[in-house]
PDB file of C-alpha atoms and ligand atoms in Angstrom:
ATOM      1  CA  UNK G   1      70.824 -43.998  24.825  1.00  0.00           C
ATOM      2  CA  UNK G   2      70.826 -43.534  21.095  1.00  0.00           C
ATOM      3  CA  UNK G   3      71.985 -46.066  18.499  1.00  0.00           C
ATOM      4  CA  UNK G   4      72.597 -44.900  14.961  1.00  0.00           C
ATOM      5  CA  UNK G   5      71.893 -47.501  12.290  1.00  0.00           C
ATOM      6  CA  UNK G   6      69.311 -49.749  10.764  1.00  0.00           C
ATOM      7  CA  UNK G   7      67.878 -52.795  12.476  1.00  0.00           C
ATOM      8  CA  UNK G   8      68.658 -54.819   9.388  1.00  0.00           C
ATOM      9  CA  UNK G   9      72.418 -54.246   9.411  1.00  0.00           C
ATOM     10  CA  UNK G  10      74.499 -57.113  10.690  1.00  0.00           C
ATOM     11  CA  UNK G  11      76.723 -55.009  12.996  1.00  0.00           C
ATOM     12  CA  UNK G  12      73.850 -53.008  14.317  1.00  0.00           C
ATOM     13  CA  UNK G  13      71.974 -56.200  15.136  1.00  0.00           C
ATOM     14  CA  UNK G  14      74.823 -57.285  17.428  1.00  0.00           C
ATOM     15  CA  UNK G  15      74.213 -54.207  19.580  1.00  0.00           C
ATOM     16  CA  UNK G  16      70.407 -54.517  19.487  1.00  0.00           C
ATOM     17  CA  UNK G  17      70.575 -58.186  20.503  1.00  0.00           C
ATOM     18  CA  UNK G  18      73.028 -57.245  23.342  1.00  0.00           C
ATOM     19  CA  UNK G  19      70.453 -54.673  24.484  1.00  0.00           C
ATOM     20  CA  UNK G  20      67.811 -57.397  24.612  1.00  0.00           C
ATOM     21  CA  UNK G  21      70.004 -59.635  26.681  1.00  0.00           C
ATOM     22  CA  UNK G  22      70.674 -56.828  29.222  1.00  0.00           C
ATOM     23  CA  UNK G  23      67.146 -55.431  29.080  1.00  0.00           C
ATOM     24  CA  UNK G  24      68.180 -51.942  27.871  1.00  0.00           C
ATOM     25  CA  UNK G  25      65.927 -49.328  26.334  1.00  0.00           C
ATOM     26  CA  UNK G  26      67.293 -47.389  23.364  1.00  0.00           C
ATOM     27  CA  UNK G  27      66.319 -45.085  20.571  1.00  0.00           C
ATOM     28  CA  UNK G  28      67.269 -46.388  17.155  1.00  0.00           C
ATOM     29  CA  UNK G  29      67.951 -43.672  14.597  1.00  0.00           C
ATOM     30  CA  UNK G  30      68.484 -44.729  10.971  1.00  0.00           C
ATOM     31  CA  UNK G  31      70.690 -41.618  10.381  1.00  0.00           C
ATOM     32  CA  UNK G  32      71.916 -40.040   7.151  1.00  0.00           C
ATOM     33  CA  UNK G  33      75.496 -40.376   5.952  1.00  0.00           C
ATOM     34  CA  UNK G  34      76.587 -36.921   7.181  1.00  0.00           C
ATOM     35  CA  UNK G  35      75.094 -37.502  10.638  1.00  0.00           C
ATOM     36  CA  UNK G  36      77.093 -40.765  10.983  1.00  0.00           C
ATOM     37  CA  UNK G  37      80.261 -39.325   9.483  1.00  0.00           C
ATOM     38  CA  UNK G  38      80.291 -36.496  12.057  1.00  0.00           C
ATOM     39  CA  UNK G  39      80.411 -39.118  14.763  1.00  0.00           C
ATOM     40  CA  UNK G  40      82.380 -41.923  13.191  1.00  0.00           C
ATOM     41  CA  UNK G  41      85.262 -41.020  10.816  1.00  0.00           C
ATOM     42  CA  UNK G  42      84.643 -44.381   9.126  1.00  0.00           C
ATOM     43  CA  UNK G  43      81.104 -43.331   8.256  1.00  0.00           C
ATOM     44  CA  UNK G  44      79.783 -46.640   9.459  1.00  0.00           C
ATOM     45  CA  UNK G  45      77.124 -47.807  11.836  1.00  0.00           C
ATOM     46  CA  UNK G  46      76.502 -48.748  14.550  1.00  0.00           C
ATOM     47  CA  UNK G  47      77.290 -45.662  16.594  1.00  0.00           C
ATOM     48  CA  UNK G  48      76.273 -45.470  20.242  1.00  0.00           C
ATOM     49  CA  UNK G  49      75.608 -42.151  21.999  1.00  0.00           C
ATOM     50  CA  UNK G  50      75.483 -42.653  25.737  1.00  0.00           C
ATOM     51  CA  UNK G  51      75.856 -40.085  28.468  1.00  0.00           C
ATOM     52  CA  UNK G  52      77.306 -37.577  25.985  1.00  0.00           C
ATOM     53  CA  UNK G  53      79.947 -40.091  24.768  1.00  0.00           C
ATOM     54  CA  UNK G  54      80.195 -41.428  21.277  1.00  0.00           C
ATOM     55  CA  UNK G  55      81.334 -44.969  20.622  1.00  0.00           C
ATOM     56  CA  UNK G  56      81.756 -46.927  17.368  1.00  0.00           C
ATOM     57  CA  UNK G  57      82.859 -50.451  16.438  1.00  0.00           C
ATOM     58  CA  UNK G  58      80.109 -52.940  17.123  1.00  0.00           C
ATOM     59  CA  UNK G  59      82.063 -55.496  19.198  1.00  0.00           C
ATOM     60  CA  UNK G  60      83.429 -52.673  21.354  1.00  0.00           C
ATOM     61  CA  UNK G  61      79.947 -51.296  21.983  1.00  0.00           C
ATOM     62  CA  UNK G  62      78.696 -54.730  23.006  1.00  0.00           C
ATOM     63  CA  UNK G  63      81.610 -55.057  25.480  1.00  0.00           C
ATOM     64  CA  UNK G  64      80.946 -51.507  26.855  1.00  0.00           C
ATOM     65  CA  UNK G  65      77.303 -52.226  27.392  1.00  0.00           C
ATOM     66  CA  UNK G  66      77.971 -55.569  29.203  1.00  0.00           C
ATOM     67  CA  UNK G  67      80.681 -53.860  31.296  1.00  0.00           C
ATOM     68  CA  UNK G  68      78.582 -50.824  32.187  1.00  0.00           C
ATOM     69  CA  UNK G  69      75.746 -53.032  33.376  1.00  0.00           C
ATOM     70  CA  UNK G  70      77.961 -55.479  35.238  1.00  0.00           C
ATOM     71  CA  UNK G  71      76.903 -58.404  33.006  1.00  0.00           C
ATOM     72  CA  UNK G  72      79.770 -60.737  33.872  1.00  0.00           C
ATOM     73  CA  UNK G  73      77.845 -63.611  32.396  1.00  0.00           C
ATOM     74  CA  UNK G  74      78.039 -62.035  28.932  1.00  0.00           C
ATOM     75  CA  UNK G  75      81.645 -60.724  29.453  1.00  0.00           C
ATOM     76  CA  UNK G  76      83.465 -62.273  32.432  1.00  0.00           C
ATOM     77  CA  UNK G  77      85.479 -60.140  34.883  1.00  0.00           C
ATOM     78  CA  UNK G  78      88.312 -62.651  35.425  1.00  0.00           C
ATOM     79  CA  UNK G  79      91.039 -61.869  32.835  1.00  0.00           C
ATOM     80  CA  UNK G  80      91.463 -65.318  31.360  1.00  0.00           C
ATOM     81  CA  UNK G  81      87.708 -66.010  31.072  1.00  0.00           C
ATOM     82  CA  UNK G  82      87.195 -62.597  29.626  1.00  0.00           C
ATOM     83  CA  UNK G  83      89.998 -63.098  27.134  1.00  0.00           C
ATOM     84  CA  UNK G  84      88.434 -66.368  25.948  1.00  0.00           C
ATOM     85  CA  UNK G  85      85.256 -64.448  25.002  1.00  0.00           C
ATOM     86  CA  UNK G  86      87.211 -61.548  23.451  1.00  0.00           C
ATOM     87  CA  UNK G  87      89.318 -64.062  21.487  1.00  0.00           C
ATOM     88  CA  UNK G  88      86.246 -65.291  19.635  1.00  0.00           C
ATOM     89  CA  UNK G  89      84.943 -61.771  19.149  1.00  0.00           C
ATOM     90  CA  UNK G  90      88.224 -60.704  17.678  1.00  0.00           C
ATOM     91  CA  UNK G  91      88.282 -63.810  15.549  1.00  0.00           C
ATOM     92  CA  UNK G  92      84.873 -62.919  14.162  1.00  0.00           C
ATOM     93  CA  UNK G  93      85.908 -59.354  13.328  1.00  0.00           C
ATOM     94  CA  UNK G  94      89.205 -60.259  11.692  1.00  0.00           C
ATOM     95  CA  UNK G  95      89.580 -63.836  10.432  1.00  0.00           C
ATOM     96  CA  UNK G  96      85.934 -64.693   9.719  1.00  0.00           C
ATOM     97  CA  UNK G  97      84.881 -61.311   8.290  1.00  0.00           C
ATOM     98  CA  UNK G  98      87.878 -61.341   5.983  1.00  0.00           C
ATOM     99  CA  UNK G  99      87.007 -64.827   4.764  1.00  0.00           C
ATOM    100  CA  UNK G 100      83.401 -64.216   3.738  1.00  0.00           C
ATOM    101  CA  UNK G 101      83.649 -60.648   2.351  1.00  0.00           C
ATOM    102  CA  UNK G 102      84.414 -61.481  -1.304  1.00  0.00           C
ATOM    103  CA  UNK G 103      81.840 -64.266  -1.608  1.00  0.00           C
ATOM    104  CA  UNK G 104      79.152 -62.252   0.051  1.00  0.00           C
ATOM    105  CA  UNK G 105      79.690 -59.143  -2.027  1.00  0.00           C
ATOM    106  CA  UNK G 106      79.626 -61.316  -5.198  1.00  0.00           C
ATOM    107  CA  UNK G 107      76.720 -63.644  -4.415  1.00  0.00           C
ATOM    108  CA  UNK G 108      74.441 -61.400  -2.335  1.00  0.00           C
ATOM    109  CA  UNK G 109      75.313 -57.879  -3.206  1.00  0.00           C
ATOM    110  CA  UNK G 110      76.065 -58.782  -6.791  1.00  0.00           C
ATOM    111  CA  UNK G 111      79.006 -56.362  -6.764  1.00  0.00           C
ATOM    112  CA  UNK G 112      80.527 -55.793 -10.227  1.00  0.00           C
ATOM    113  CA  UNK G 113      83.934 -55.424  -8.714  1.00  0.00           C
ATOM    114  CA  UNK G 114      83.698 -58.864  -7.063  1.00  0.00           C
ATOM    115  CA  UNK G 115      82.985 -61.003 -10.063  1.00  0.00           C
ATOM    116  CA  UNK G 116      86.124 -63.181 -10.324  1.00  0.00           C
ATOM    117  CA  UNK G 117      84.834 -66.834 -10.055  1.00  0.00           C
ATOM    118  CA  UNK G 118      88.198 -68.038  -8.720  1.00  0.00           C
ATOM    119  CA  UNK G 119      88.136 -65.461  -5.958  1.00  0.00           C
ATOM    120  CA  UNK G 120      84.517 -66.240  -5.144  1.00  0.00           C
ATOM    121  CA  UNK G 121      85.362 -69.884  -4.874  1.00  0.00           C
ATOM    122  CA  UNK G 122      88.487 -69.225  -2.738  1.00  0.00           C
ATOM    123  CA  UNK G 123      86.341 -67.076  -0.373  1.00  0.00           C
ATOM    124  CA  UNK G 124      83.661 -69.785  -0.087  1.00  0.00           C
ATOM    125  CA  UNK G 125      86.266 -72.458   0.724  1.00  0.00           C
ATOM    126  CA  UNK G 126      87.876 -70.234   3.370  1.00  0.00           C
ATOM    127  CA  UNK G 127      84.461 -69.255   4.866  1.00  0.00           C
ATOM    128  CA  UNK G 128      83.358 -72.894   5.127  1.00  0.00           C
ATOM    129  CA  UNK G 129      86.752 -73.921   6.605  1.00  0.00           C
ATOM    130  CA  UNK G 130      86.346 -71.364   9.365  1.00  0.00           C
ATOM    131  CA  UNK G 131      82.776 -72.352  10.076  1.00  0.00           C
ATOM    132  CA  UNK G 132      84.018 -75.919  10.462  1.00  0.00           C
ATOM    133  CA  UNK G 133      86.646 -74.605  12.849  1.00  0.00           C
ATOM    134  CA  UNK G 134      83.795 -72.959  14.901  1.00  0.00           C
ATOM    135  CA  UNK G 135      81.826 -76.319  14.666  1.00  0.00           C
ATOM    136  CA  UNK G 136      84.841 -78.100  16.178  1.00  0.00           C
ATOM    137  CA  UNK G 137      84.921 -75.562  19.033  1.00  0.00           C
ATOM    138  CA  UNK G 138      81.221 -76.097  19.717  1.00  0.00           C
ATOM    139  CA  UNK G 139      81.680 -79.832  19.654  1.00  0.00           C
ATOM    140  CA  UNK G 140      84.246 -79.377  22.366  1.00  0.00           C
ATOM    141  CA  UNK G 141      82.224 -77.015  24.658  1.00  0.00           C
ATOM    142  CA  UNK G 142      78.924 -78.927  23.921  1.00  0.00           C
ATOM    143  CA  UNK G 143      77.233 -75.632  24.762  1.00  0.00           C
ATOM    144  CA  UNK G 144      78.209 -72.104  23.854  1.00  0.00           C
ATOM    145  CA  UNK G 145      81.158 -70.641  21.872  1.00  0.00           C
ATOM    146  CA  UNK G 146      83.447 -69.776  24.808  1.00  0.00           C
ATOM    147  CA  UNK G 147      82.242 -72.506  27.215  1.00  0.00           C
ATOM    148  CA  UNK G 148      79.301 -73.454  29.372  1.00  0.00           C
ATOM    149  CA  UNK G 149      77.752 -69.948  29.440  1.00  0.00           C
ATOM    150  CA  UNK G 150      76.120 -67.840  26.793  1.00  0.00           C
ATOM    151  CA  UNK G 151      78.357 -64.754  26.182  1.00  0.00           C
ATOM    152  CA  UNK G 152      78.875 -61.822  23.704  1.00  0.00           C
ATOM    153  CA  UNK G 153      80.789 -64.281  21.515  1.00  0.00           C
ATOM    154  CA  UNK G 154      77.570 -66.148  20.814  1.00  0.00           C
ATOM    155  CA  UNK G 155      75.890 -62.955  19.799  1.00  0.00           C
ATOM    156  CA  UNK G 156      78.455 -61.799  17.303  1.00  0.00           C
ATOM    157  CA  UNK G 157      79.023 -65.328  15.872  1.00  0.00           C
ATOM    158  CA  UNK G 158      75.274 -65.968  15.887  1.00  0.00           C
ATOM    159  CA  UNK G 159      74.834 -63.168  13.438  1.00  0.00           C
ATOM    160  CA  UNK G 160      77.821 -64.431  11.345  1.00  0.00           C
ATOM    161  CA  UNK G 161      76.038 -67.827  11.290  1.00  0.00           C
ATOM    162  CA  UNK G 162      72.930 -66.189   9.973  1.00  0.00           C
ATOM    163  CA  UNK G 163      74.951 -64.541   7.151  1.00  0.00           C
ATOM    164  CA  UNK G 164      76.574 -67.868   6.291  1.00  0.00           C
ATOM    165  CA  UNK G 165      73.227 -69.688   6.001  1.00  0.00           C
ATOM    166  CA  UNK G 166      71.532 -66.860   4.054  1.00  0.00           C
ATOM    167  CA  UNK G 167      74.198 -66.691   1.345  1.00  0.00           C
ATOM    168  CA  UNK G 168      73.437 -68.803  -1.694  1.00  0.00           C
ATOM    169  CA  UNK G 169      76.308 -71.255  -1.865  1.00  0.00           C
ATOM    170  CA  UNK G 170      77.268 -74.846  -1.027  1.00  0.00           C
ATOM    171  CA  UNK G 171      77.793 -75.459   2.736  1.00  0.00           C
ATOM    172  CA  UNK G 172      79.020 -78.519   4.632  1.00  0.00           C
ATOM    173  CA  UNK G 173      76.781 -80.136   7.217  1.00  0.00           C
ATOM    174  CA  UNK G 174      78.082 -79.062  10.616  1.00  0.00           C
ATOM    175  CA  UNK G 175      76.088 -80.778  13.358  1.00  0.00           C
ATOM    176  CA  UNK G 176      77.493 -78.940  16.450  1.00  0.00           C
ATOM    177  CA  UNK G 177      76.911 -75.572  14.738  1.00  0.00           C
ATOM    178  CA  UNK G 178      73.363 -76.681  13.825  1.00  0.00           C
ATOM    179  CA  UNK G 179      72.696 -77.737  17.521  1.00  0.00           C
ATOM    180  CA  UNK G 180      74.104 -74.416  18.741  1.00  0.00           C
ATOM    181  CA  UNK G 181      71.898 -72.443  16.292  1.00  0.00           C
ATOM    182  CA  UNK G 182      68.908 -74.300  17.656  1.00  0.00           C
ATOM    183  CA  UNK G 183      69.895 -73.232  21.178  1.00  0.00           C
ATOM    184  CA  UNK G 184      70.324 -69.631  19.922  1.00  0.00           C
ATOM    185  CA  UNK G 185      66.921 -69.838  18.361  1.00  0.00           C
ATOM    186  CA  UNK G 186      65.300 -70.064  21.808  1.00  0.00           C
ATOM    187  CA  UNK G 187      66.557 -66.674  22.875  1.00  0.00           C
ATOM    188  CA  UNK G 188      64.441 -63.561  22.716  1.00  0.00           C
ATOM    189  CA  UNK G 189      67.427 -61.607  21.278  1.00  0.00           C
ATOM    190  CA  UNK G 190      67.799 -63.970  18.414  1.00  0.00           C
ATOM    191  CA  UNK G 191      64.080 -64.017  17.731  1.00  0.00           C
ATOM    192  CA  UNK G 192      64.114 -60.186  17.495  1.00  0.00           C
ATOM    193  CA  UNK G 193      67.460 -59.602  15.767  1.00  0.00           C
ATOM    194  CA  UNK G 194      69.037 -62.894  14.695  1.00  0.00           C
ATOM    195  CA  UNK G 195      67.488 -63.666  11.356  1.00  0.00           C
ATOM    196  CA  UNK G 196      66.041 -60.370  10.159  1.00  0.00           C
ATOM    197  CA  UNK G 197      69.028 -58.965   8.290  1.00  0.00           C
ATOM    198  CA  UNK G 198      69.146 -57.868   4.707  1.00  0.00           C
ATOM    199  CA  UNK G 199      71.393 -60.329   3.007  1.00  0.00           C
TER     200      UNK G 199
HETATM  201  N1  LIG W   1      83.865 -52.791  11.947  1.00  0.00           N
HETATM  202  C1  LIG W   1      82.655 -52.094  12.003  1.00  0.00           C
HETATM  203  C2  LIG W   1      81.918 -52.345  10.642  1.00  0.00           C
HETATM  204  C3  LIG W   1      80.633 -51.605  10.576  1.00  0.00           C
HETATM  205  C4  LIG W   1      79.925 -51.800   9.221  1.00  0.00           C
HETATM  206  O1  LIG W   1      80.436 -52.492   8.328  1.00  0.00           O
HETATM  207  N2  LIG W   1      78.720 -51.215   9.135  1.00  0.00           N
HETATM  208  C5  LIG W   1      77.941 -51.198   7.867  1.00  0.00           C
HETATM  209  C6  LIG W   1      76.563 -51.746   8.171  1.00  0.00           C
HETATM  210  S1  LIG W   1      76.516 -53.376   8.866  1.00  0.00           S
HETATM  211  C7  LIG W   1      77.863 -49.859   7.369  1.00  0.00           C
HETATM  212  O2  LIG W   1      77.811 -48.910   8.113  1.00  0.00           O
HETATM  213  N3  LIG W   1      77.816 -49.684   6.087  1.00  0.00           N
HETATM  214  C8  LIG W   1      77.714 -48.449   5.417  1.00  0.00           C
HETATM  215  C9  LIG W   1      76.279 -47.983   5.460  1.00  0.00           C
HETATM  216  O3  LIG W   1      75.365 -48.717   5.891  1.00  0.00           O
HETATM  217  O4  LIG W   1      76.012 -46.819   5.116  1.00  0.00           O
HETATM  218  C10 LIG W   1      81.754 -52.535  13.127  1.00  0.00           C
HETATM  219  O5  LIG W   1      81.854 -53.702  13.504  1.00  0.00           O
HETATM  220  O6  LIG W   1      81.008 -51.718  13.714  1.00  0.00           O
END
C-alpha cells in the first residue's frame, strides 16, 4: 500500500494515524506535483494506492481502510451508529474547515491575499464557536466524539484540534475538549502523528 504525501500535512496525518490504529504497513512517498496530479485531479494529498486502485479525499481513505479491515470500532457497521461517526467527519470537512481557513492562512501561512483584519477576526470567532460546539458534544458523551468508543471522528477532529491550538490567536478555555485531548494524547497514533504538523 502506497500513500502519497508528507507526514507533516494535516490530511495525510489522518490517514497515517488511521494506519497506526489498524496496524497497517505502508510506504509513504512525498511525491512531486505531477505525480500527484496524475492520480488526483485536485492535485492534492493524501492519495492512496492499494491493490491497483487509487483513492483520494482523506476522510474517504480513512473510512475505506477501516471498512477493508473490518474495524467496526473505528467505523460501526450499523447504519445509525455509522452515520453518527460520518456526521462528525463530514462536519470537520465542511463546517469546521470552512471556518478556520481564512484565519489560518493569515496567521500561520502569512498569505498576502488573506490580510483583511475583519475577515481574520470573523474567521477566529467562527472557529472558536465551532470548537465550543465540539466541546459541548464531548461534555455530553463524556468520552469520545461520537459516543463511548474511539472512532475515525476522533482522528480527524483530533488533528483539527491540533491545528486550533497551534494557531497564534485567542482561544476560549474549553474543559471537555481539553480532557478529550488528554485522552487522545495516550494513543500511539496521536504520539506519532497528532502534533507533528507544519502549522
Ligand atoms: N479535501 C482534501 C484536502 C487535501 C489537502 O488540502 N491537502 C493538502 C495538504 S494537507 C495539499 O495537498 N496541498 C497541496 C500540496 O501540499 O501540494 C482531503 O481531505 O484529502
